[in-house]
Amino acid sequence: MQALLQRAGTYFIALAIAIVVNFALPRLMPGGPVDSMIAQLGQRATPGVIAALKAKFGQIDQPVWVQFADYLKGLLTLDLGVSTSYYPMTVVEVLTRPLVWTAFLITTTIILSFIVGIFLGALSAWRRGGKTDSILSPLAFVVTAVPPVVFALTTLFVLGVFYRLAPVSYAYDPNLDPGFNLTFVRSVAAHIVLPVLSLAPYLIASFQSTMRSSMISVLNEDYVTLGRAKGLSNTMVMYSYGVRNAMLPMLTHLALMLGSIFGGSIVVEVVFNYPGLGLTLFTATLARDYPVIQGQLMLMTVITLGANMLVDIVYGLVDPRLKGTSN
Amino acid sequence: MSFFLHQKKVLVGITLVLALCLMAIFAPAISSYSPEARVARSHQPPSTEHIMGTTKMGRDVFSQFVWGARSSLSVGIVTGVAITILGTAVGLIGGYIGGWVDRVLDLVTNAVLVIPNLPLLILLAAFAGTVGPTVIMIIVTMTSWPWGARMTRSQTLAIKNREFVVAARMIGESRLRVAMVEILPNLLPLIGINLVGSIIFAIVTQTTLEYLGFGDPLRVTWGTMLYNAQNSSAIMVGAWWDVAAPCLGVTLVGLALALINFALDEISNPQLRSGPALSRWLRLTRQRAKAMEAKR
């Protein structure tokens, strides 16, 4: 319980840091952002809109703490301001649809890489020092050393442009009407292939090497020896005794990776013009659409924190040893 | 020294890093063209005259590659050092002093760790406007120290109550001296891992930020090379060399440093060893067992 509270404290601080950064940055650079946003709105900048922007970014005659209270109230009511580049739309409206695409892209990638990574990691730990391990481990390590940008660009060129294996741009064929019919679903499936293929190798490799070390320490445990001594089959010992127990640290690893998965997805979405949060963030920075950029950070932070909390709860449920212990 | 010779991985890694650094230092001598001059027609494939081809603007890709290494490597190394210093300081102070100082530092460390790094960096860069190398260095350092801090803290906690540290405290050495002379040297392998990892991270992050269009497009770095290649749709028109050169650079550095780190990791955690290292270890233990037998 105490451990859970401590974790909750961490998440609270993380959220607070994100909020304070969002609140303070535009106020630390007077004039700049607001003026450029008003300039961007041009004709559409009615006095009301200008006043709202100025209030949101601190050019208002109020004590800072009142501004901060207003800001917090805005966050709680999901009022993240209006987008300056898609003007009448609010930030929440701008971010909703990309969120769905990114969630789709990320979950597909995570599920795929989690399964493959765990399998490969378990295998190379089981055959530690053997031929399989001596191929798999260095391979994983080479893959983790390759930056996501390089992976995405190589996939784009080799699989997309050279071999024309799958479509290279957008999330579906823009000529199709979105809907639940076979052609549309197939188009969506075809368009996600290359983004997943560019995002997955890094994740697989990272899961694989974590799983390998976790599995190695599990295989040294007495109960594994006991399992073998009982005459259980190799498969039984490997999966029921080894993998099951080695999986636990993988959950923590997954939650910790989430932030960098978001980072990777930004790059991949930009490379493949995939209409998710990353691409929205990219276009928002090009357009200097500060409200959207800020909303993005809040959204990604909240999602990451939520996932971490979920892992903590699941961890407590799955691992009975944690019950009743402090720290 | 024998360690370096025995570990092929480290040797390859160090050679690669040195080669790239030398290339960066002697960029003016190696490149036959100015990286910013128009020296040929646009998008020429690799030839004897331009061994890595030319960009859309007709610039020599190889010269850009060589000059780009300068900025990418130097910014990466300086940022990596800064990240490591900050992380080590936070981890060491928290772990050694303990109490509320540790609780606060640990809380902040874990909190910064869960905030998605790249979105935060993009936000900071967006508000900073056009970012030169210094700004990139500062914002990457500010957001990337927690990994190192966490590692250092747990290792400090593990060492803190060992006999030699307790003994040093007993004979009345000052806290600062205990931390710097007794604990810090024992953290060195960890600091090495942290440093190498941070440099990789800094180079990759810097390149990513520049690829996304932050950073000064007039400076020649691997990141801006990618940015310019993207903007001239080099991939779509088939000018792969324009993209391949900076990709090769970043990958080589990443790989070389990762090789070094892999070996450092195996020193501090022998359980992870595989292949030749493992068999060597087994041979050693067998020899030792035989020697014990013989003694008896």
Coordinates of C-alpha atoms in Angstrom, one line a residue:
Chain A
M1 CA 0.0 0.0 0.0
Q2 CA 2.8 2.4 1.0
A3 CA 4.6 1.5 -2.2
L4 CA 1.5 2.3 -4.3
L5 CA 1.2 5.6 -2.5
Q6 CA 4.8 6.4 -3.2
R7 CA 4.3 5.6 -6.9
A8 CA 1.2 7.8 -6.9
G9 CA 3.3 10.6 -5.5
T10 CA 5.8 10.2 -8.4
Y11 CA 3.0 10.4 -11.0
F12 CA 1.6 13.4 -9.3
I13 CA 5.0 15.2 -9.4
A14 CA 5.4 14.2 -13.1
L15 CA 2.1 15.6 -13.9
A16 CA 2.9 18.8 -11.9
I17 CA 6.2 19.2 -13.8
A18 CA 4.4 18.9 -17.2
I19 CA 1.8 21.4 -16.1
V20 CA 4.3 23.9 -14.7
V21 CA 6.5 23.6 -17.8
N22 CA 3.4 24.2 -20.0
F23 CA 2.3 27.1 -17.9
A24 CA 5.6 28.8 -17.3
L25 CA 7.3 28.6 -20.8
P26 CA 5.1 31.0 -22.7
R27 CA 5.2 33.4 -19.7
L28 CA 9.0 33.3 -19.6
M29 CA 9.3 34.6 -23.1
P30 CA 7.2 37.8 -23.2
G31 CA 5.4 38.8 -26.3
G32 CA 6.9 36.2 -28.7
P33 CA 4.3 33.4 -28.9
V34 CA 1.2 35.5 -28.5
D35 CA 2.1 38.0 -31.2
S36 CA 3.1 35.3 -33.7
M37 CA -0.2 33.5 -33.0
I38 CA -2.2 36.7 -33.5
A39 CA -0.3 37.3 -36.7
Q40 CA -1.1 33.8 -37.8
L41 CA -4.8 34.1 -37.2
G42 CA -4.9 37.3 -39.3
Q43 CA -8.4 38.2 -40.2
R44 CA -9.9 35.6 -37.9
A45 CA -8.4 37.3 -34.8
T46 CA -11.4 38.9 -33.3
P47 CA -10.8 40.9 -30.1
G48 CA -12.5 38.1 -28.1
V49 CA -10.0 35.5 -29.5
I50 CA -7.1 37.8 -28.9
A51 CA -8.1 38.3 -25.3
A52 CA -8.6 34.6 -24.7
L53 CA -5.1 33.9 -26.2
K54 CA -3.5 36.6 -24.1
A55 CA -5.2 35.2 -21.0
K56 CA -4.0 31.7 -21.8
F57 CA -0.4 32.8 -22.4
G58 CA -0.1 35.2 -19.5
Q59 CA -0.4 38.6 -21.1
I60 CA -3.0 39.7 -18.7
D61 CA -3.1 42.0 -15.7
Q62 CA -3.6 39.3 -13.0
P63 CA -1.4 37.9 -10.4
V64 CA 0.3 34.7 -11.5
W65 CA -1.5 32.5 -9.0
V66 CA -4.9 33.6 -10.3
Q67 CA -3.6 32.8 -13.8
F68 CA -2.4 29.4 -12.6
A69 CA -5.7 28.6 -11.0
D70 CA -7.5 29.5 -14.2
Y71 CA -5.1 27.3 -16.1
L72 CA -5.7 24.4 -13.8
K73 CA -9.4 24.9 -14.1
G74 CA -9.0 24.8 -17.9
L75 CA -7.1 21.5 -17.7
L76 CA -9.7 19.9 -15.4
T77 CA -12.5 20.9 -17.7
L78 CA -10.5 19.6 -20.7
D79 CA -10.3 23.2 -22.0
L80 CA -6.8 23.3 -23.6
G81 CA -7.5 26.4 -25.6
V82 CA -8.1 26.9 -29.3
S83 CA -5.7 25.8 -32.1
T84 CA -4.3 28.8 -34.0
S85 CA -3.6 26.9 -37.2
Y86 CA -7.0 25.1 -37.4
Y87 CA -8.6 28.2 -35.8
P88 CA -12.2 27.6 -34.9
M89 CA -11.3 24.1 -33.7
T90 CA -10.3 23.6 -30.1
V91 CA -7.1 21.7 -29.2
V92 CA -9.1 18.8 -27.9
E93 CA -11.0 18.6 -31.2
V94 CA -7.7 18.8 -33.2
L95 CA -6.1 16.0 -31.1
T96 CA -9.0 13.5 -30.9
R97 CA -8.7 11.9 -34.3
P98 CA -4.9 11.6 -34.3
L99 CA -5.1 10.1 -30.9
V100 CA -7.2 7.2 -32.3
W101 CA -4.6 6.6 -35.1
T102 CA -1.7 6.7 -32.8
A103 CA -3.3 4.4 -30.3
F104 CA -4.0 2.0 -33.2
L105 CA -0.4 2.2 -34.4
I106 CA 1.2 1.9 -31.0
T107 CA -1.0 -0.9 -29.7
T108 CA -0.4 -2.9 -32.8
T109 CA 3.3 -2.4 -32.6
I110 CA 3.5 -3.1 -28.9
I111 CA 1.4 -6.3 -29.1
L112 CA 3.5 -7.6 -31.9
S113 CA 6.9 -6.7 -30.4
F114 CA 6.0 -7.8 -26.9
I115 CA 5.1 -11.3 -28.1
V116 CA 8.1 -11.7 -30.5
G117 CA 10.5 -10.1 -28.0
I118 CA 9.5 -12.3 -25.1
F119 CA 9.7 -15.4 -27.3
L120 CA 13.2 -14.5 -28.7
G121 CA 14.5 -13.4 -25.3
A122 CA 13.3 -16.6 -23.6
L123 CA 14.8 -18.7 -26.4
S124 CA 18.2 -17.0 -26.3
A125 CA 18.3 -17.3 -22.5
W126 CA 17.4 -20.9 -22.7
R127 CA 20.1 -21.6 -25.2
R128 CA 22.5 -19.2 -23.5
G129 CA 26.0 -19.4 -25.1
G130 CA 24.6 -21.6 -27.8
K131 CA 24.3 -20.9 -31.5
T132 CA 20.8 -19.4 -31.4
D133 CA 21.9 -17.0 -28.6
S134 CA 25.1 -16.1 -30.3
I135 CA 23.0 -14.9 -33.3
L136 CA 20.0 -13.4 -31.5
S137 CA 21.8 -11.4 -28.8
P138 CA 24.3 -9.5 -31.0
L139 CA 21.5 -8.9 -33.5
A140 CA 19.2 -7.4 -30.8
F141 CA 22.1 -5.3 -29.7
V142 CA 22.9 -4.0 -33.2
V143 CA 19.2 -3.2 -33.7
T144 CA 18.9 -1.1 -30.5
A145 CA 21.9 0.9 -31.6
V146 CA 20.2 2.0 -34.8
P147 CA 18.3 5.3 -34.3
P148 CA 14.5 5.2 -35.1
V149 CA 14.9 7.8 -37.8
V150 CA 17.4 5.6 -39.7
F151 CA 15.1 2.6 -39.4
A152 CA 12.1 4.5 -40.6
L153 CA 13.9 6.0 -43.6
T154 CA 15.5 2.7 -44.6
T155 CA 12.1 0.9 -44.4
L156 CA 10.5 3.7 -46.4
F157 CA 13.2 3.4 -49.1
V158 CA 13.8 -0.3 -49.3
L159 CA 10.3 -1.8 -48.7
G160 CA 8.2 1.2 -49.7
V161 CA 9.8 2.9 -52.6
F162 CA 12.1 0.2 -54.0
Y163 CA 10.1 -3.0 -53.6
R164 CA 6.7 -1.2 -53.4
L165 CA 5.6 -3.7 -50.7
A166 CA 3.0 -1.5 -49.1
P167 CA 1.7 2.0 -49.3
V168 CA 4.1 4.7 -48.0
S169 CA 1.8 7.5 -47.0
Y170 CA -1.2 8.2 -44.8
A171 CA -3.3 5.7 -42.8
Y172 CA -5.7 4.7 -45.6
D173 CA -6.4 5.4 -49.3
P174 CA -7.7 9.0 -49.3
N175 CA -10.1 8.0 -52.2
L176 CA -12.0 5.7 -49.9
D177 CA -14.8 6.7 -47.6
P178 CA -14.0 5.7 -44.0
G179 CA -16.4 3.0 -42.8
F180 CA -16.6 -0.5 -41.7
N181 CA -16.3 -2.3 -45.0
L182 CA -13.8 -4.7 -46.3
T183 CA -12.0 -2.4 -48.7
F184 CA -11.5 0.3 -46.1
V185 CA -10.3 -2.2 -43.4
R186 CA -7.9 -3.7 -45.9
S187 CA -6.6 -0.3 -46.9
V188 CA -6.0 0.6 -43.2
A189 CA -4.3 -2.7 -42.7
A190 CA -2.0 -2.2 -45.7
H191 CA -1.1 1.3 -44.6
I192 CA 0.0 0.3 -41.1
V193 CA 2.5 -2.3 -42.3
L194 CA 5.5 -0.1 -43.0
P195 CA 5.1 2.2 -39.9
V196 CA 4.8 -1.0 -37.7
L197 CA 7.8 -2.6 -39.4
S198 CA 9.9 0.6 -38.8
L199 CA 8.8 0.9 -35.1
A200 CA 8.8 -2.8 -34.1
P201 CA 12.5 -3.9 -34.5
Y202 CA 13.8 -1.5 -31.9
L203 CA 11.0 -2.6 -29.5
I204 CA 11.5 -6.3 -30.2
A205 CA 15.2 -6.0 -29.6
S206 CA 14.7 -4.0 -26.4
F207 CA 12.1 -6.5 -25.0
Q208 CA 14.3 -9.4 -26.1
S209 CA 17.3 -8.3 -24.2
T210 CA 15.4 -7.4 -21.1
M211 CA 13.6 -10.8 -21.3
R212 CA 16.9 -12.5 -21.7
S213 CA 18.5 -11.2 -18.6
S214 CA 15.2 -11.6 -16.6
M215 CA 14.9 -15.2 -17.8
I216 CA 18.6 -16.0 -17.1
S217 CA 18.1 -15.0 -13.4
V218 CA 14.9 -17.0 -13.2
L219 CA 16.6 -20.1 -14.7
N220 CA 19.1 -20.0 -11.9
E221 CA 16.3 -20.4 -9.3
D222 CA 15.9 -23.6 -7.4
Y223 CA 12.4 -24.2 -8.5
V224 CA 13.6 -24.5 -12.1
T225 CA 16.1 -27.1 -11.1
L226 CA 13.3 -28.8 -9.2
G227 CA 11.1 -28.8 -12.3
R228 CA 13.9 -30.4 -14.3
A229 CA 14.5 -32.9 -11.5
K230 CA 10.9 -33.9 -11.5
G231 CA 11.4 -34.9 -15.1
L232 CA 9.2 -32.3 -16.7
S233 CA 9.6 -31.7 -20.4
N234 CA 11.8 -28.9 -21.6
T235 CA 8.8 -26.9 -23.0
M236 CA 7.0 -27.2 -19.7
V237 CA 10.0 -26.0 -17.7
M238 CA 10.8 -23.2 -20.2
Y239 CA 7.3 -21.8 -20.4
S240 CA 5.5 -22.6 -17.1
Y241 CA 8.5 -22.3 -14.8
G242 CA 10.7 -19.8 -16.7
V243 CA 8.8 -17.5 -19.0
R244 CA 5.8 -17.1 -16.6
N245 CA 8.0 -15.8 -13.9
A246 CA 10.4 -13.9 -16.1
M247 CA 7.4 -11.9 -17.5
L248 CA 7.0 -9.7 -14.4
P249 CA 9.9 -7.3 -15.0
M250 CA 8.7 -7.1 -18.6
L251 CA 5.6 -5.2 -17.5
T252 CA 7.7 -2.6 -15.8
H253 CA 9.9 -2.4 -18.8
L254 CA 7.0 -1.9 -21.1
A255 CA 5.6 1.0 -19.0
L256 CA 9.0 2.6 -18.8
M257 CA 9.4 2.3 -22.6
L258 CA 6.1 4.0 -23.3
G259 CA 7.6 7.4 -23.4
S260 CA 10.2 6.4 -25.9
I261 CA 7.6 4.6 -27.9
F262 CA 5.8 7.9 -28.3
G263 CA 9.0 9.4 -29.3
G264 CA 9.6 6.7 -31.9
S265 CA 6.0 7.1 -33.2
I266 CA 6.5 10.8 -33.8
V267 CA 9.4 10.1 -36.1
V268 CA 7.7 7.2 -37.9
E269 CA 4.5 9.2 -38.4
V270 CA 6.4 12.1 -39.9
V271 CA 8.3 9.8 -42.2
F272 CA 5.2 7.9 -43.4
N273 CA 2.8 10.9 -43.2
Y274 CA 0.7 8.8 -40.8
P275 CA -2.1 11.1 -39.4
G276 CA -1.4 10.4 -35.7
L277 CA -0.4 12.6 -32.8
G278 CA 3.2 12.7 -33.9
L279 CA 2.4 14.2 -37.3
T280 CA 0.0 16.6 -35.7
L281 CA 2.7 17.7 -33.3
F282 CA 5.1 18.1 -36.3
T283 CA 2.7 20.2 -38.3
A284 CA 1.8 22.2 -35.2
T285 CA 5.5 23.0 -34.6
L286 CA 5.9 24.1 -38.3
A287 CA 2.9 26.3 -37.9
R288 CA 4.0 27.5 -34.4
D289 CA 0.6 26.4 -33.1
Y290 CA 1.6 26.5 -29.4
P291 CA -1.7 25.5 -27.8
V292 CA -1.7 22.2 -29.8
I293 CA 2.0 21.5 -29.0
Q294 CA 1.2 22.0 -25.3
G295 CA -1.9 19.9 -25.4
Q296 CA 0.1 17.2 -27.0
L297 CA 2.6 17.1 -24.2
M298 CA -0.2 17.0 -21.6
L299 CA -2.0 14.2 -23.5
M300 CA 1.1 12.0 -23.9
T301 CA 2.2 12.6 -20.3
V302 CA -1.3 11.6 -19.0
I303 CA -1.4 8.5 -21.2
T304 CA 2.1 7.4 -20.1
L305 CA 1.2 8.0 -16.4
G306 CA -2.0 6.2 -16.8
A307 CA -0.2 3.2 -18.3
N308 CA 2.4 3.2 -15.5
M309 CA -0.3 3.3 -12.9
L310 CA -2.1 0.4 -14.7
V311 CA 1.1 -1.6 -14.6
D312 CA 1.6 -0.9 -10.9
I313 CA -1.9 -2.2 -10.2
V314 CA -1.6 -5.2 -12.4
Y315 CA 1.8 -6.0 -10.9
G316 CA 0.3 -6.0 -7.4
L317 CA -2.4 -8.4 -8.6
V318 CA 0.0 -10.7 -10.4
D319 CA 2.8 -10.8 -7.9
P320 CA 1.4 -11.8 -4.5
R321 CA 4.8 -11.2 -2.9
L322 CA 4.3 -7.5 -3.1
K323 CA 1.1 -7.6 -1.0
G324 CA 1.7 -6.2 2.5
T325 CA 5.3 -5.3 1.9
S326 CA 6.5 -1.8 2.1
N327 CA 8.7 -0.5 -0.7
Chain B
M1 CA 45.1 -3.4 -21.1
S2 CA 44.8 -7.1 -21.6
F3 CA 41.0 -6.5 -21.2
F4 CA 41.0 -4.3 -24.3
L5 CA 42.9 -6.8 -26.4
H6 CA 40.8 -9.7 -25.4
Q7 CA 37.5 -8.1 -26.0
K8 CA 37.0 -7.9 -29.7
K9 CA 33.9 -5.9 -29.3
V10 CA 35.6 -3.1 -27.4
L11 CA 38.4 -3.1 -29.9
V12 CA 36.1 -2.7 -32.9
G13 CA 34.0 -0.1 -31.0
I14 CA 37.0 2.0 -30.0
T15 CA 38.6 1.8 -33.4
L16 CA 35.3 3.0 -35.0
V17 CA 34.9 5.9 -32.6
L18 CA 38.5 7.0 -33.1
A19 CA 38.2 6.7 -36.8
L20 CA 35.1 8.9 -36.8
C21 CA 36.6 11.4 -34.5
L22 CA 39.8 11.7 -36.6
M23 CA 37.6 12.1 -39.6
A24 CA 35.8 15.0 -37.9
I25 CA 39.0 16.6 -36.7
F26 CA 40.6 16.4 -40.1
A27 CA 37.5 17.3 -42.0
P28 CA 39.2 20.1 -44.0
A29 CA 42.0 17.8 -45.2
I30 CA 39.7 14.9 -46.0
S31 CA 36.9 16.6 -47.9
S32 CA 37.8 17.8 -51.4
Y33 CA 34.9 20.3 -51.6
S34 CA 33.4 22.8 -49.4
P35 CA 30.2 21.3 -47.8
E36 CA 28.2 24.4 -48.6
A37 CA 29.3 25.0 -52.2
R38 CA 27.5 24.0 -55.3
V39 CA 30.0 21.8 -57.0
A40 CA 28.0 19.6 -59.5
R41 CA 24.6 19.0 -61.0
S42 CA 21.8 18.2 -58.6
H43 CA 21.3 14.6 -57.3
Q44 CA 24.2 12.9 -59.0
P45 CA 24.7 9.3 -58.0
P46 CA 28.0 8.2 -56.4
S47 CA 30.9 8.4 -58.8
T48 CA 34.7 8.6 -58.5
E49 CA 34.4 12.4 -58.3
H50 CA 31.7 12.5 -55.7
I51 CA 32.0 9.2 -53.9
M52 CA 28.7 9.7 -52.0
G53 CA 26.9 11.6 -54.8
T54 CA 25.5 15.1 -54.6
T55 CA 22.5 16.6 -53.0
K56 CA 19.6 18.4 -54.7
M57 CA 21.5 21.7 -54.3
G58 CA 24.5 20.1 -56.1
R59 CA 26.6 19.8 -53.0
D60 CA 29.1 17.0 -52.4
V61 CA 27.5 14.5 -49.9
F62 CA 30.8 13.1 -48.8
S63 CA 32.1 16.6 -47.8
Q64 CA 28.8 17.2 -45.9
F65 CA 29.1 13.8 -44.2
V66 CA 32.7 14.6 -43.0
W67 CA 31.9 18.1 -41.9
G68 CA 28.6 17.0 -40.4
A69 CA 30.5 14.6 -38.2
R70 CA 32.2 17.6 -36.5
S71 CA 29.0 19.2 -35.2
S72 CA 27.2 15.9 -34.5
L73 CA 30.0 14.3 -32.6
S74 CA 31.1 17.4 -30.7
V75 CA 27.6 18.3 -29.6
G76 CA 26.8 14.7 -28.8
I77 CA 29.9 14.2 -26.7
V78 CA 29.6 17.5 -24.7
T79 CA 25.9 16.8 -24.1
G80 CA 26.7 13.3 -23.0
V81 CA 29.2 14.5 -20.5
A82 CA 26.8 17.1 -19.2
I83 CA 24.0 14.5 -18.8
T84 CA 26.4 12.1 -17.0
I85 CA 27.7 14.8 -14.6
L86 CA 24.2 15.9 -13.7
G87 CA 22.9 12.3 -13.4
T88 CA 25.8 11.1 -11.3
A89 CA 25.6 14.2 -9.0
V90 CA 21.9 13.7 -8.4
G91 CA 22.2 10.0 -7.8
L92 CA 25.3 10.2 -5.6
I93 CA 24.0 13.0 -3.5
G94 CA 20.6 11.4 -3.0
G95 CA 21.9 7.9 -2.4
Y96 CA 24.7 9.0 0.0
I97 CA 22.9 11.7 2.1
G98 CA 19.6 9.8 2.3
G99 CA 16.7 11.2 4.3
W100 CA 14.4 13.8 2.9
V101 CA 17.1 15.0 0.4
D102 CA 17.1 11.5 -1.2
R103 CA 13.3 11.3 -1.1
V104 CA 12.9 14.5 -2.9
L105 CA 15.6 13.8 -5.5
D106 CA 14.3 10.3 -6.1
L107 CA 10.8 11.6 -6.6
V108 CA 11.9 14.2 -9.1
T109 CA 14.1 11.6 -10.9
N110 CA 11.3 9.1 -11.3
A111 CA 8.9 11.9 -12.3
V112 CA 11.1 13.3 -15.1
L113 CA 11.7 9.7 -16.2
V114 CA 8.0 9.0 -16.9
I115 CA 7.4 12.3 -18.9
P116 CA 7.7 11.3 -22.5
N117 CA 11.1 12.7 -23.5
L118 CA 10.8 13.7 -27.2
P119 CA 7.5 15.5 -26.9
L120 CA 8.9 17.5 -24.0
L121 CA 12.0 18.3 -26.0
I122 CA 9.9 19.4 -29.0
L123 CA 7.9 21.6 -26.8
L124 CA 11.0 23.2 -25.3
A125 CA 12.5 23.6 -28.8
A126 CA 9.3 25.1 -30.2
F127 CA 9.3 27.8 -27.6
A128 CA 13.0 28.5 -28.0
G129 CA 12.5 29.2 -31.7
T130 CA 15.5 28.3 -33.9
V131 CA 17.8 26.2 -31.8
G132 CA 21.5 26.4 -32.1
P133 CA 23.8 23.7 -30.7
T134 CA 24.0 25.3 -27.3
V135 CA 20.2 25.3 -26.8
I136 CA 20.0 21.7 -28.0
M137 CA 22.7 20.8 -25.5
I138 CA 20.9 22.5 -22.7
I139 CA 17.4 21.1 -23.3
V140 CA 18.6 17.5 -24.0
T141 CA 20.6 17.6 -20.7
M142 CA 17.7 19.0 -18.7
T143 CA 15.4 16.2 -19.8
S144 CA 17.7 13.2 -20.1
W145 CA 19.6 12.9 -16.8
P146 CA 17.2 10.6 -14.8
W147 CA 18.4 7.3 -16.2
G148 CA 21.9 7.8 -14.9
A149 CA 20.7 9.3 -11.7
R150 CA 18.6 6.2 -11.0
M151 CA 21.4 3.8 -11.7
T152 CA 23.9 5.8 -9.7
R153 CA 21.6 6.1 -6.7
S154 CA 20.9 2.4 -6.4
Q155 CA 24.6 1.6 -6.8
T156 CA 25.5 4.2 -4.1
L157 CA 22.9 2.7 -1.8
A158 CA 24.5 -0.7 -2.3
I159 CA 28.1 0.6 -1.6
K160 CA 27.3 3.0 1.2
N161 CA 27.1 0.4 4.0
R162 CA 30.1 -1.7 2.9
E163 CA 32.8 -2.2 5.5
F164 CA 35.4 0.1 3.8
V165 CA 33.0 3.0 3.7
V166 CA 31.8 2.5 7.2
A167 CA 35.5 2.3 8.3
A168 CA 36.3 5.5 6.5
R169 CA 33.4 7.2 8.3
M170 CA 34.5 5.8 11.6
I171 CA 38.0 7.2 11.5
G172 CA 36.3 10.6 11.0
E173 CA 36.7 11.4 7.3
S174 CA 34.4 14.2 6.2
R175 CA 31.3 13.3 4.3
L176 CA 32.6 15.0 1.1
R177 CA 35.8 12.9 1.3
V178 CA 33.9 9.7 1.8
A179 CA 31.7 10.4 -1.1
M180 CA 34.4 11.5 -3.5
V181 CA 37.3 9.2 -2.4
E182 CA 35.6 6.1 -1.1
I183 CA 32.3 5.8 -3.1
L184 CA 32.9 7.6 -6.4
P185 CA 35.8 5.4 -7.6
N186 CA 33.6 2.4 -7.1
L187 CA 31.0 3.9 -9.3
L188 CA 33.4 4.3 -12.2
P189 CA 32.2 1.4 -14.4
L190 CA 28.7 2.6 -13.9
I191 CA 29.6 6.1 -14.8
G192 CA 31.3 4.8 -17.9
I193 CA 28.2 3.0 -19.0
N194 CA 26.2 6.1 -18.2
L195 CA 28.5 8.3 -20.2
V196 CA 28.6 6.1 -23.3
G197 CA 24.8 5.6 -23.2
S198 CA 24.3 9.3 -22.8
I199 CA 26.5 10.2 -25.8
I200 CA 24.5 7.7 -28.0
F201 CA 21.3 9.2 -26.7
A202 CA 22.4 12.8 -27.2
I203 CA 23.6 12.2 -30.8
V204 CA 20.4 10.3 -31.8
T205 CA 18.2 12.9 -30.1
Q206 CA 20.1 15.8 -31.7
T207 CA 19.8 14.2 -35.1
T208 CA 16.1 13.5 -34.6
L209 CA 15.3 17.1 -33.5
E210 CA 17.2 18.5 -36.5
Y211 CA 15.5 16.0 -38.8
L212 CA 12.2 17.3 -37.5
G213 CA 13.2 20.8 -38.5
F214 CA 14.4 22.2 -35.2
G215 CA 18.0 23.4 -35.3
D216 CA 19.7 25.7 -37.6
P217 CA 19.2 24.6 -41.2
L218 CA 22.3 26.5 -42.3
R219 CA 24.7 24.4 -40.2
V220 CA 26.0 21.2 -41.7
T221 CA 25.2 18.3 -39.4
W222 CA 24.0 14.8 -39.9
G223 CA 20.6 15.9 -38.7
T224 CA 20.2 18.9 -41.0
M225 CA 21.5 16.7 -43.9
L226 CA 18.5 14.4 -43.2
Y227 CA 16.2 17.4 -43.0
N228 CA 17.4 18.8 -46.3
A229 CA 17.2 15.4 -47.9
Q230 CA 13.6 15.0 -46.7
N231 CA 12.6 18.5 -47.9
S232 CA 14.0 17.8 -51.4
S233 CA 12.1 14.4 -51.3
A234 CA 15.4 12.6 -52.0
I235 CA 13.9 9.2 -51.2
M236 CA 10.9 9.6 -53.5
V237 CA 13.1 10.5 -56.5
G238 CA 15.5 7.7 -55.7
A239 CA 18.4 9.7 -54.5
W240 CA 19.1 7.2 -51.7
W241 CA 22.7 8.3 -51.2
D242 CA 21.5 11.7 -49.9
V243 CA 19.8 9.9 -47.0
A244 CA 22.1 7.0 -46.6
A245 CA 25.2 9.1 -45.8
P246 CA 23.9 10.7 -42.6
C247 CA 22.1 7.5 -41.6
L248 CA 25.4 5.6 -42.0
G249 CA 27.1 8.2 -39.7
V250 CA 24.6 8.1 -36.9
T251 CA 24.3 4.3 -37.1
L252 CA 28.1 3.8 -37.0
V253 CA 28.5 6.0 -34.0
G254 CA 25.6 4.3 -32.2
L255 CA 27.0 0.9 -33.0
A256 CA 30.5 1.7 -32.0
L257 CA 29.5 3.2 -28.7
A258 CA 27.0 0.5 -28.0
L259 CA 29.8 -2.1 -28.6
I260 CA 31.9 -0.4 -25.9
N261 CA 28.9 -0.2 -23.6
F262 CA 28.1 -3.8 -24.1
A263 CA 31.5 -4.8 -22.9
L264 CA 31.3 -2.4 -19.9
D265 CA 28.0 -3.9 -19.0
E266 CA 29.5 -7.4 -19.1
I267 CA 32.3 -6.4 -16.8
S268 CA 29.9 -5.1 -14.2
N269 CA 27.3 -7.9 -14.7
P270 CA 29.0 -11.2 -15.6
Q271 CA 25.7 -13.0 -15.7
L272 CA 24.9 -11.4 -19.0
R273 CA 28.0 -12.9 -20.7
S274 CA 27.5 -15.1 -23.7
G275 CA 29.6 -16.9 -26.2
P276 CA 33.4 -16.6 -26.0
A277 CA 33.3 -14.6 -22.8
L278 CA 31.3 -17.3 -21.0
S279 CA 33.4 -20.2 -22.2
R280 CA 36.5 -18.3 -21.1
W281 CA 35.0 -17.8 -17.7
L282 CA 34.1 -21.4 -17.4
R283 CA 37.7 -22.4 -18.4
L284 CA 39.1 -20.0 -15.8
T285 CA 36.9 -21.5 -13.0
R286 CA 37.8 -25.0 -14.1
Q287 CA 41.5 -24.1 -14.0
R288 CA 41.0 -22.6 -10.6
A289 CA 39.3 -25.7 -9.4
K290 CA 42.1 -27.8 -10.7
A291 CA 44.7 -25.6 -9.0
M292 CA 42.8 -25.9 -5.7
E293 CA 42.8 -29.7 -6.2
A294 CA 46.5 -29.7 -6.8
K295 CA 47.2 -27.7 -3.7
R296 CA 45.4 -30.2 -1.6

